[in-house]
Coordinates of C-alpha atoms and ligand atoms in Angstrom, one line a residue:
X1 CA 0.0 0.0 0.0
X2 CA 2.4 2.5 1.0
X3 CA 4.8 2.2 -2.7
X4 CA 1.6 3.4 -4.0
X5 CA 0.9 5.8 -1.5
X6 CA 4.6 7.2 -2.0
X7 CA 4.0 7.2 -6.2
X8 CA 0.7 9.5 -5.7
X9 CA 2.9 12.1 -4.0
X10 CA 5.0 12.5 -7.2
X11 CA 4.0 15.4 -9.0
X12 CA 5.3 14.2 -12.4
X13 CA 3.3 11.3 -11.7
X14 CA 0.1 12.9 -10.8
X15 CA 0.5 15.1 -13.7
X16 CA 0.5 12.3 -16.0
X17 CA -2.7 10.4 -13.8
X18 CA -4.7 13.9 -14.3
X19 CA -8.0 13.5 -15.6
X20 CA -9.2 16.2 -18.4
X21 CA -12.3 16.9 -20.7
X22 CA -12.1 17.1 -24.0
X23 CA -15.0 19.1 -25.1
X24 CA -14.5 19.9 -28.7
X25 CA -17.6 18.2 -29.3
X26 CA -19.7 20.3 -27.9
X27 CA -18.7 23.5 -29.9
X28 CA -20.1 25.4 -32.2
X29 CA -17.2 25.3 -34.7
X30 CA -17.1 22.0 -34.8
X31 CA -20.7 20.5 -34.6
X32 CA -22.7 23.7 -35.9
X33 CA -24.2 26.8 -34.7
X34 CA -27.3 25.1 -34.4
X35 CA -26.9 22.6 -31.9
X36 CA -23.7 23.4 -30.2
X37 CA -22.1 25.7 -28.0
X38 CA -20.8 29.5 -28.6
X39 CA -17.3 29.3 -27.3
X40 CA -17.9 33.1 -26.2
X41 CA -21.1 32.5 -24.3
X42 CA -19.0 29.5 -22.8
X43 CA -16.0 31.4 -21.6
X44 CA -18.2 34.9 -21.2
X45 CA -19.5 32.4 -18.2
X46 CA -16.8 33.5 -16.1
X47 CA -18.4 36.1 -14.2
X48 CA -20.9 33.7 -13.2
X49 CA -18.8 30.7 -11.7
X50 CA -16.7 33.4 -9.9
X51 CA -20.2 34.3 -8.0
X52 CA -20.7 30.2 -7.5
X53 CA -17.0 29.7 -6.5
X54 CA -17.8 32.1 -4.1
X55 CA -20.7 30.9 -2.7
X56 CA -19.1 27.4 -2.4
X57 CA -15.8 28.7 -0.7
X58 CA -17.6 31.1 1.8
X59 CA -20.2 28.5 1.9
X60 CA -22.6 31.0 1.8
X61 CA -25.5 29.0 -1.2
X62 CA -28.2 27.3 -0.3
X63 CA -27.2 23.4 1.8
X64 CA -24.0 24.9 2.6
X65 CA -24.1 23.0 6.0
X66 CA -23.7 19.9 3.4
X67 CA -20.7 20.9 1.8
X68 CA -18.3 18.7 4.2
X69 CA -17.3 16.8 1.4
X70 CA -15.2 19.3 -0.1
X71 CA -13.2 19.1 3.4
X72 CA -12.5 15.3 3.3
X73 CA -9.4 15.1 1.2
X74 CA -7.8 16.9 3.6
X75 CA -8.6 14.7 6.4
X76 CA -5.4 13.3 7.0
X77 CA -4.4 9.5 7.4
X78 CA -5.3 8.7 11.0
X79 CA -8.8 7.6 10.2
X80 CA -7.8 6.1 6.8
X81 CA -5.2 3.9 9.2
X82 CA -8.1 3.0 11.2
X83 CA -10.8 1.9 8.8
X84 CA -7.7 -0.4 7.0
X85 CA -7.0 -1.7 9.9
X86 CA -11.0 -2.8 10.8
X87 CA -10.5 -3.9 6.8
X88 CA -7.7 -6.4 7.1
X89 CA -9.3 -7.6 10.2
X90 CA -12.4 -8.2 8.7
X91 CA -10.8 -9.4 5.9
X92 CA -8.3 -11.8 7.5
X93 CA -11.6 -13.5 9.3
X94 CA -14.1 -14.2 6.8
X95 CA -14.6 -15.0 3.1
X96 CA -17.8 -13.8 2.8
X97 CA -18.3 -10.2 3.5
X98 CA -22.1 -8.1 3.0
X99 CA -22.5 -4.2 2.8
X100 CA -26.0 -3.4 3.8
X101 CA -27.2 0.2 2.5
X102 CA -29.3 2.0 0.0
X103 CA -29.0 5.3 -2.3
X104 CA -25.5 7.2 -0.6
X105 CA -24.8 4.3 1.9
X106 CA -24.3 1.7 -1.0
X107 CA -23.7 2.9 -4.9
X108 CA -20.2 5.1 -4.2
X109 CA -18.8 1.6 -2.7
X110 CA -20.2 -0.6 -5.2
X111 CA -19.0 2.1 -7.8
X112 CA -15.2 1.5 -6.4
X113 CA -15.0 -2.0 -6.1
X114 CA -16.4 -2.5 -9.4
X115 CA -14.4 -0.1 -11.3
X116 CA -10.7 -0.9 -9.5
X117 CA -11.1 -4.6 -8.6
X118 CA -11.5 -7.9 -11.5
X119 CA -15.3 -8.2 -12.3
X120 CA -15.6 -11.8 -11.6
X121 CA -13.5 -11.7 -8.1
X122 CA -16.2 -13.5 -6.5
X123 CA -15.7 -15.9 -8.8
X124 CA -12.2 -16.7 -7.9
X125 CA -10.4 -18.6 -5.5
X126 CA -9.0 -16.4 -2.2
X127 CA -5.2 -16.5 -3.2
X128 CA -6.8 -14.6 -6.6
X129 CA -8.5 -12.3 -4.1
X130 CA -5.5 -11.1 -2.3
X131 CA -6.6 -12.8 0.8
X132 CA -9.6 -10.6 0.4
X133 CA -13.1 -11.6 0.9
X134 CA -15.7 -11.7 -1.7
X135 CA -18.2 -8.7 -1.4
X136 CA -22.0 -8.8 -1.6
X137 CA -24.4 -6.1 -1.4
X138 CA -27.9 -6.0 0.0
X139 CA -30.1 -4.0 1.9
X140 CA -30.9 -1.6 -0.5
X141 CA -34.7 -3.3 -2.0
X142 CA -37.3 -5.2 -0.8
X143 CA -36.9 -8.2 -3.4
X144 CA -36.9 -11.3 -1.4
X145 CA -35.7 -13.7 -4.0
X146 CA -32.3 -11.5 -4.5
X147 CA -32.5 -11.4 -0.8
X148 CA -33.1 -15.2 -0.4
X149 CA -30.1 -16.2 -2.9
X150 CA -27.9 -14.4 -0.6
X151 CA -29.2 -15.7 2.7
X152 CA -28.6 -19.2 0.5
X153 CA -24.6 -18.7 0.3
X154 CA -24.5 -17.7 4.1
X155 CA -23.9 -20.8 6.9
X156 CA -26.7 -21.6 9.1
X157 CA -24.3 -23.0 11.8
X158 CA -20.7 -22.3 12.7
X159 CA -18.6 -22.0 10.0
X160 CA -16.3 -25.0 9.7
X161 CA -13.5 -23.4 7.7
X162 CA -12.9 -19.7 6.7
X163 CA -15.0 -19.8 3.6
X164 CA -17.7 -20.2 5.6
X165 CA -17.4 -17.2 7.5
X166 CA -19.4 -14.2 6.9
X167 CA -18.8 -10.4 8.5
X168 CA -21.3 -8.0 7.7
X169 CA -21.1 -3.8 7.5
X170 CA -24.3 -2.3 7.8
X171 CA -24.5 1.5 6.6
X172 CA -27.2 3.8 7.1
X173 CA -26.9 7.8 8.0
X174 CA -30.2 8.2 9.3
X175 CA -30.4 5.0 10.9
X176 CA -34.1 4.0 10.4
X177 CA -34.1 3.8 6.5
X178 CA -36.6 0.5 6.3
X179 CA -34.8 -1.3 3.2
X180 CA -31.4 -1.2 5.0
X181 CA -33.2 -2.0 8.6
X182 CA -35.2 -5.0 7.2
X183 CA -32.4 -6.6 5.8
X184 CA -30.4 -6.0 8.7
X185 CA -32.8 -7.8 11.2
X186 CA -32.0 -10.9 9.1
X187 CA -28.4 -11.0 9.0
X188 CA -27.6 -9.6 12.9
X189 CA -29.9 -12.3 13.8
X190 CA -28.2 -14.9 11.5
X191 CA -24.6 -13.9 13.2
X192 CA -26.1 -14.2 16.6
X193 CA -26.8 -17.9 16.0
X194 CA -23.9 -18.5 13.7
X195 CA -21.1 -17.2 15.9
X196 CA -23.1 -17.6 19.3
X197 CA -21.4 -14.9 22.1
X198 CA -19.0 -14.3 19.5
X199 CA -21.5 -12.4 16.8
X200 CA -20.3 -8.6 17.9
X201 CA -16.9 -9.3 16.3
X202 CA -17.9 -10.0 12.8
X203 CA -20.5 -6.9 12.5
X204 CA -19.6 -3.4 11.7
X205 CA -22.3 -0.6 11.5
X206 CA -21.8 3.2 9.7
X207 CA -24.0 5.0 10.6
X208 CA -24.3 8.8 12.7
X209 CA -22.2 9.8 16.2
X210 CA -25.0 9.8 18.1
X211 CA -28.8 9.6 16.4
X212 CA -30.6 6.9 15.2
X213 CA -31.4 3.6 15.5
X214 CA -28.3 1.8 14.6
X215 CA -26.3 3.8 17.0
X216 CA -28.8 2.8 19.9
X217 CA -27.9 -0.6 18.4
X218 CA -24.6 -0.7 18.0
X219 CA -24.1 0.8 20.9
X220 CA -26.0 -2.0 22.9
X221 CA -24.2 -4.6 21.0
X222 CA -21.0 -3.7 21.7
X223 CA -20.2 -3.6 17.3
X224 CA -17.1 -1.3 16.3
X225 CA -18.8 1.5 14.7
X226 CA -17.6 4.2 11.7
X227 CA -19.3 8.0 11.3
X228 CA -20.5 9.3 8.8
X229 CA -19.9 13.0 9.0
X230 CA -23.1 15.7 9.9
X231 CA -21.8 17.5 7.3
X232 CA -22.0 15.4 4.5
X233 CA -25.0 14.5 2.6
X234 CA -25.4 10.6 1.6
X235 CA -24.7 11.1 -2.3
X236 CA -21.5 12.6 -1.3
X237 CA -20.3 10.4 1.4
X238 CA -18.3 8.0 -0.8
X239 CA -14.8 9.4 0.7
X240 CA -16.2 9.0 4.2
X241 CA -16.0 5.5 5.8
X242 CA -19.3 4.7 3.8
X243 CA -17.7 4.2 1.1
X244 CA -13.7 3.7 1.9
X245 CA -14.3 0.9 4.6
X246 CA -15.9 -1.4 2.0
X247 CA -13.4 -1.1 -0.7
X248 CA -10.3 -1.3 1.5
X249 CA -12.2 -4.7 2.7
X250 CA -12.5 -5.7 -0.8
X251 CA -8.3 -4.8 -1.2
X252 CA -9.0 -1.2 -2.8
X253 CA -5.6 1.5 -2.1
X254 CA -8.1 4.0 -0.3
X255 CA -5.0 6.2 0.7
X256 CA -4.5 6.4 -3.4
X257 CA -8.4 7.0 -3.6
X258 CA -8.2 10.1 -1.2
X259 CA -4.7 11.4 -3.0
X260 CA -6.6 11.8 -5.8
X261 CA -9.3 13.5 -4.7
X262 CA -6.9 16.0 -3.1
X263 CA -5.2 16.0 -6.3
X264 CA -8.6 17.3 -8.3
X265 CA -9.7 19.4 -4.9
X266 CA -6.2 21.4 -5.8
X267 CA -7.1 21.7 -9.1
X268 CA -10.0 23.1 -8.7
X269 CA -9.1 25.9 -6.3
X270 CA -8.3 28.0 -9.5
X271 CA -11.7 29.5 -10.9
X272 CA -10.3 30.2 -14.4
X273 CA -12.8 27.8 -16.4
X274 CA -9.9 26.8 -18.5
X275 CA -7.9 25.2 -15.7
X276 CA -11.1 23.8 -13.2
X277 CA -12.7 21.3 -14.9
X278 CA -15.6 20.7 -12.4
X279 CA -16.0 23.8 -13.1
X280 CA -15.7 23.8 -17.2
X281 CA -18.7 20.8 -17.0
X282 CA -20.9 22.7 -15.1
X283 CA -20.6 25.6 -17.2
X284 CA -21.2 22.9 -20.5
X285 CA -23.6 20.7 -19.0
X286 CA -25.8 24.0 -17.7
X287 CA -25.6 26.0 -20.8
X288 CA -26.3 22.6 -22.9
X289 CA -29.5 22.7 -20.1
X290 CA -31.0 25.9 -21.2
X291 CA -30.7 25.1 -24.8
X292 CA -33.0 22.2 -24.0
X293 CA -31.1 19.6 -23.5
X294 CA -32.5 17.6 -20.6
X295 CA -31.1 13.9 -20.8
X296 CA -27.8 13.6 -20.3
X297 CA -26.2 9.8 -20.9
X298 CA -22.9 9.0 -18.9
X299 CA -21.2 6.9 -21.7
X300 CA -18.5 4.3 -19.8
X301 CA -16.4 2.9 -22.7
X302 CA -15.4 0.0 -20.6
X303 CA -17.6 -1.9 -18.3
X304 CA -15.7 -1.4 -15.1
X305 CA -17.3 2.2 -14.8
X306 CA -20.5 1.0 -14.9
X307 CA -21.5 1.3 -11.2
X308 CA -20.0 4.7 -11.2
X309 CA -22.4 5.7 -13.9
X310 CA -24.9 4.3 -11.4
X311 CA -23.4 6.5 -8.9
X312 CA -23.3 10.0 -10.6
X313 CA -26.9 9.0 -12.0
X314 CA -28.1 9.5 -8.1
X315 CA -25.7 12.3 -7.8
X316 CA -27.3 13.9 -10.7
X317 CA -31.0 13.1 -10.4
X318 CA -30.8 13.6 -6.4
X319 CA -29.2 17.4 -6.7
X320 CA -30.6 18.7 -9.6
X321 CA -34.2 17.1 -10.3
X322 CA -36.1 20.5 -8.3
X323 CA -38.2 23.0 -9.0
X324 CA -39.7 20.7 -12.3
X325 CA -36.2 21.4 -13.2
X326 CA -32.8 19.1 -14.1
X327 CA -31.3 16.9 -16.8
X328 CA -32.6 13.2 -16.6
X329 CA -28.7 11.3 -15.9
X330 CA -29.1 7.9 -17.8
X331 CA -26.1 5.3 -17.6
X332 CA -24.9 3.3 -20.6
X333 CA -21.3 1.0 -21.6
X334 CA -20.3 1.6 -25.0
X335 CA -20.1 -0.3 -27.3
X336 CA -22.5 -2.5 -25.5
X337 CA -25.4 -0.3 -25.7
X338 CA -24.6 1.4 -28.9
X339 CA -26.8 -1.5 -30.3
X340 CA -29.7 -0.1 -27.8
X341 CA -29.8 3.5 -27.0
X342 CA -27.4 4.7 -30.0
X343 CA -30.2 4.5 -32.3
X344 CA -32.2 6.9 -30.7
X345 CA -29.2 8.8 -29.3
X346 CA -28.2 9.1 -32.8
X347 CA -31.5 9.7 -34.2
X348 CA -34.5 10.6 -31.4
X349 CA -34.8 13.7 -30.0
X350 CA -32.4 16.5 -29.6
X351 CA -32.1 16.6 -26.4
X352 CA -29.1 14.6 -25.3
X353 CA -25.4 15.0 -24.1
X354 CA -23.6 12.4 -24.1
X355 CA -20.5 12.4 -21.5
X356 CA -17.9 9.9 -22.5
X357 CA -16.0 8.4 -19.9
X358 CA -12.8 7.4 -21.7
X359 CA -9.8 5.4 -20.4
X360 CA -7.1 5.7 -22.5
X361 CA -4.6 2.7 -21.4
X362 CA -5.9 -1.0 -20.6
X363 CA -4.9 -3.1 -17.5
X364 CA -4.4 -5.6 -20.4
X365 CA -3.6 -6.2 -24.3
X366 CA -5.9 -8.4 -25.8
X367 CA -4.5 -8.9 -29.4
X368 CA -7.1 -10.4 -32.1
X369 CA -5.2 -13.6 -33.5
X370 CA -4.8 -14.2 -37.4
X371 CA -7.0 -17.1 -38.6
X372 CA -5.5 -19.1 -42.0
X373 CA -9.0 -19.7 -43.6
X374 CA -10.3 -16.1 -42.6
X375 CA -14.2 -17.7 -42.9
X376 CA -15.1 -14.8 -40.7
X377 CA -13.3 -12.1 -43.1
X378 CA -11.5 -10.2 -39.5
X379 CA -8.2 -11.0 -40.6
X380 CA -7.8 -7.0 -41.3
X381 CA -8.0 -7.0 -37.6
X382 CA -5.2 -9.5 -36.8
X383 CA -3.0 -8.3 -34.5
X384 CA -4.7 -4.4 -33.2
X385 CA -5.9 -5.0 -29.7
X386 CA -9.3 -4.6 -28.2
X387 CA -8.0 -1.6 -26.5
X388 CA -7.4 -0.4 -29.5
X389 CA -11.2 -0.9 -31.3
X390 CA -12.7 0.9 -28.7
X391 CA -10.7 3.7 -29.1
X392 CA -11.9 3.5 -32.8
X393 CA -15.2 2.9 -32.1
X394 CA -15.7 5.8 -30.1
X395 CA -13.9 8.3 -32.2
X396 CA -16.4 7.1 -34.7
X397 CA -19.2 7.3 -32.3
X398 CA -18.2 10.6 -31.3
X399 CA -17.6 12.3 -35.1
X400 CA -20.9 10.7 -36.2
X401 CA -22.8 12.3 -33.6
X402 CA -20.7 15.6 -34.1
X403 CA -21.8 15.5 -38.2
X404 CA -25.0 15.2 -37.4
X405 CA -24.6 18.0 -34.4
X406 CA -25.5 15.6 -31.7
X407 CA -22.9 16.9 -28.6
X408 CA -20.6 15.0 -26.5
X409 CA -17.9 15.2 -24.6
X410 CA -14.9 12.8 -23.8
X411 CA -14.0 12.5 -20.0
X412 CA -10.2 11.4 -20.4
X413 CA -8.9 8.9 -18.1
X414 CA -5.2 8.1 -18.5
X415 CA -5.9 4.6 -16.5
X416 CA -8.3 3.3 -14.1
X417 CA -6.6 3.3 -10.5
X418 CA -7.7 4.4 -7.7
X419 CA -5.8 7.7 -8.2
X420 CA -8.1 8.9 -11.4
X421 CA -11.2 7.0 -9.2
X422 CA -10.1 9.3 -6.5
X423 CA -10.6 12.5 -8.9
X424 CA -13.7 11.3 -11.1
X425 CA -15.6 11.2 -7.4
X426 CA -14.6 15.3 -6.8
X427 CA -14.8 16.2 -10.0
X428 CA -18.6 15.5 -10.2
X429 CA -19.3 15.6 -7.0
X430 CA -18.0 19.4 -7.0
X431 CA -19.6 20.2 -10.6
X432 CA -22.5 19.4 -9.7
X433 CA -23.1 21.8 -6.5
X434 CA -21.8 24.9 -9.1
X435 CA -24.4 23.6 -11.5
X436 CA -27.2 23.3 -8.9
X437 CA -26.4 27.0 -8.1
X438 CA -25.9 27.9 -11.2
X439 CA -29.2 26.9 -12.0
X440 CA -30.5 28.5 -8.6
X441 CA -31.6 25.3 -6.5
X442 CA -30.2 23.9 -3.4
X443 CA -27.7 20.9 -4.6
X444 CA -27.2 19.4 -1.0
X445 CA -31.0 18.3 -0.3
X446 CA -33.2 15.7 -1.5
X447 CA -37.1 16.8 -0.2
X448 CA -38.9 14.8 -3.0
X449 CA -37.4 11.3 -1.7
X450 CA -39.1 11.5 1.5
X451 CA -42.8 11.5 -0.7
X452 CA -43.1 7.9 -1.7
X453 CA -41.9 7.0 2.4
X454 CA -45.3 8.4 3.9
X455 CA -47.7 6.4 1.5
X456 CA -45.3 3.7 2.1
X457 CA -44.7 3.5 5.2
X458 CA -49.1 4.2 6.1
X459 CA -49.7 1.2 3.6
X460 CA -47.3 -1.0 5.9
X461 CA -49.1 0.0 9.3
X462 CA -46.6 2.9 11.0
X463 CA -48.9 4.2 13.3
X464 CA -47.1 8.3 12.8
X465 CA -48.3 7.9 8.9
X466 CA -51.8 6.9 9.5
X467 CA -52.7 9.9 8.2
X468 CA -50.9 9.2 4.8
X469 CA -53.0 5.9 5.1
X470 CA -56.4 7.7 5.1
X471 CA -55.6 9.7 2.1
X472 CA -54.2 6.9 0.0
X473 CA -57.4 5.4 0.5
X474 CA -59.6 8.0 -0.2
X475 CA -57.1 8.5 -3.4
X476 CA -59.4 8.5 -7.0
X477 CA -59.7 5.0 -7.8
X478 CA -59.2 4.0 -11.4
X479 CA -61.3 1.9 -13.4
X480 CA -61.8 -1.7 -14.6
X481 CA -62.4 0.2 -17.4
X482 CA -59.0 1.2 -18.0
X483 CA -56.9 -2.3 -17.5
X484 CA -56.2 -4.8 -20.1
X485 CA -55.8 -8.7 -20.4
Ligands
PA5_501 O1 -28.3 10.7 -0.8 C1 -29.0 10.4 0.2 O2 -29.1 11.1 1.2 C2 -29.8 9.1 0.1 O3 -29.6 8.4 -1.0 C3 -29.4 8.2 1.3 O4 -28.1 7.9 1.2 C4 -30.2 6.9 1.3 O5 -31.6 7.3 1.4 C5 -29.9 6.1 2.5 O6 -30.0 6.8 3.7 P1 -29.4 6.3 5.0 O7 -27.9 6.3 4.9 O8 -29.9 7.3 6.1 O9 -29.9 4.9 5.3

């Protein structure tokens, strides 16, 4: 861990690890007056993101009390030395290891461990694994036959070996969030009778310093517990232990993770739109915004980066979907899914962006053999890599949506480690607060997520939302009118 630590303190080194945004493709000169973007109205957007830098560094916009994320680069190592060592422990006891969260307690981890670590790890034996548990995630729906295929892989007596064993991190801010407390019913009471007197050791709960129910429960049962900071909202808690104490469990460099961050968080201290590029994409994607273009598709050209489409998709939606305003975030892997949404993407509506997330060097080079009899005709692919056809492929993608005036832009990643990782989490988690107060909203809150809990939670019998319960029922009933087959 700490070779890498030492390599991410090399400024030569960071300089070639920095992530930048190509955004060519979004111009004016070079996909049309029509559908792109004045470079002058761009840049003439100075004035503006001073005002938001402003706001932001005097914390003085709306949520400000939520902006604790901007603070936790800067953290120092003490508590990253404390969650790895909680990480090899749990790590060095059991081979089976479960997150339990939802929305902000569960996606940024997921979003790390699936983007730095080999997508079939679970697959593979422990020495494969780094002496790392395999990770499963749950708690974060109400599906009981994903939930029962789980509780199928678990013991239901004491483990007789260490691939048995089970440890179990359950995340929640707020404590109380049902999807998250259901599923953790099950599995605290599955490690009581599994590990008898024992259970405390192999459960870890994140959750707030001194509110909610988990705390009241931790706190009776004696489980080492993690905080998730007051000042920082659940979409933006990925650097906090929410995130961090997961993917060093899984084996993930979280000291190289939080270098990078620092790394973009220095960065982005200058406001000139030319150097910041949180910045730079909050002035494209909210300019694109106000020319009507609402959906905006985070394009991963390699399927590692995936979840972290996931991810930004809540970031997005969560921040800026107020006021019957915001762009609809929509995930997609290219080239996968050029054979589903490119059509329309293409061809539908113009309303789209599309944000490429590009990495430009391959963990590995997979080389297309030669084939004497050629009955498949690819032999004018024999020898380039696959590395090397995406790269083509989205250079195509990306000039025949620029022909037709359709913009994009390239996110540029020199590799996928947890240094770039590291900046791709500030860098949208900052350009998205300057967009939400470019556009006038409050970035940092989430009101409209606490609808669907009343009628919920008043259909399921809580006795404080009865009154949600009476007017569900008195709702306008439809029709047998009106449903078919
Ligand atoms: O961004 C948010 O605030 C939400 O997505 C929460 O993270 C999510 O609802 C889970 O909440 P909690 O961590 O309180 O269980």
């Amino acid at each position: 861990m700490k070779s890498v630590l030492e390599k991410t303190r090399d400024p030569l080194w960071q300089r070639t690890m920095a992530v930048r945004i190509d955004f060519n493709n979004m111009l004016s000169p070079v996909i049309g007056r029509e559908e792109g973007l004045d470079p002058d109205a761009l840049f003439g957007m100075q004035k503006r993101i001073d005002e938001v830098d402003a706001m932001i560094r005097n914390r003085s916009g709306k949520g400000s009390e939520f902006l604790g994320f901007m603070d936790l680069p800067y953290k120092g190592e003490e508590e990253l030395d404390r969650i790895q060592k909680t990480a090899d422990h749990l790590a060095a006891m059991s081979d089976i290891h479960v997150i339990l969260g939802i929305g902000g307690s569960y996606l940024g981890s997921r979003a790390v461990i699936e983007a730095l670590l080999p997508t079939y790890r679970n697959e593979t034996d422990r020495t494969k694994r780094h002496e790392r548990p395999r990770i499963y995630f749950e708690g974060n729906n109400m599906d009981p036959d994903a939930f029962s295929a789980l509780m199928d892989l678990l013991p239901k007596k004491k483990p007789a070996n260490l691939a048995e064993t089970f440890s179990l991190n359950v995340v929640s801010k707020s404590g109380g969030t049902v999807e998250t407390a259901v599923a953790f019913r099950f599995f605290h009471k599955l490690a009581k009778e599994v590990y008898g007197n024992d259970y405390a050791k192999y459960v870890v709960a994140t959750t707030d310093a001194s509110k909610g129910k988990l705390r009241a429960i931790a706190d009776v049962e004696g489980f080492e517990t993690y905080v998730i900071p007051d000042d920082v909202g659940g979409r933006y808690s990925v650097l906090t232990p929410v995130g961090l104490l997961p993917s060093a469990v899984a084996g993930v460099n979280i000291y190289g993770l939080i270098a990078g961050a620092r790394y973009m968080a220095e960065r982005c201290k200058d406001t000139d739109l030319k150097k910041n590029p949180a910045y730079m994409l909050a002035a494209l994607n909210h300019l694109s915004y106000t020319k009507g273009k609402n959906v905006s598709i985070m394009a991963s050209w390699c399927k590692a980066l995936e979840f972290f489409g996931f991810w930004h998709d809540q970031l997005c939606a969560e921040s800026l979907g107020k006021d019957e305003m915001g762009r609809v975030p929509l995930t997609s892997v290219n080239t996968r899914d050029l054979h589903a949404r490119g059509q329309e993407i293409q061809d539908g509506p113009r309303n789209t962006v599309v944000t490429n997330l590009v990495v430009e060097n391959f963990n590995h080079e997979v080389v297309v053999p030669r084939v004497d009899t050629d009955l498949d005709g690819l032999n004018y692919l024999a020898g380039k890599t696959l590395g090397e056809m995406q790269i083509k492929a989205m250079a195509g993608t990306c000039y025949a949506y620029a022909r037709d005036g359709r913009p994009s832009m390239n996110v540029l990643i020199p590799e996928l480690n947890a240094f770039t990782l590291g900046q791709l989490f500030y860098l949208f988690e900052l350009s998205i607060v300057a967009e939400g107060y470019l556009m006038g909203i409050n970035p940092l809150d989430q009101p409209g997520v606490e609808a669907y809990k009343k009628f919920m939670f008043g259909n399921l019998g809580r006795a404080d939302m009865n009154k949600y319960k009476e007017e569900f029922d008195a709702r306008p009933k439809g029709s047998s009118d009106y449903l078919v087959g």
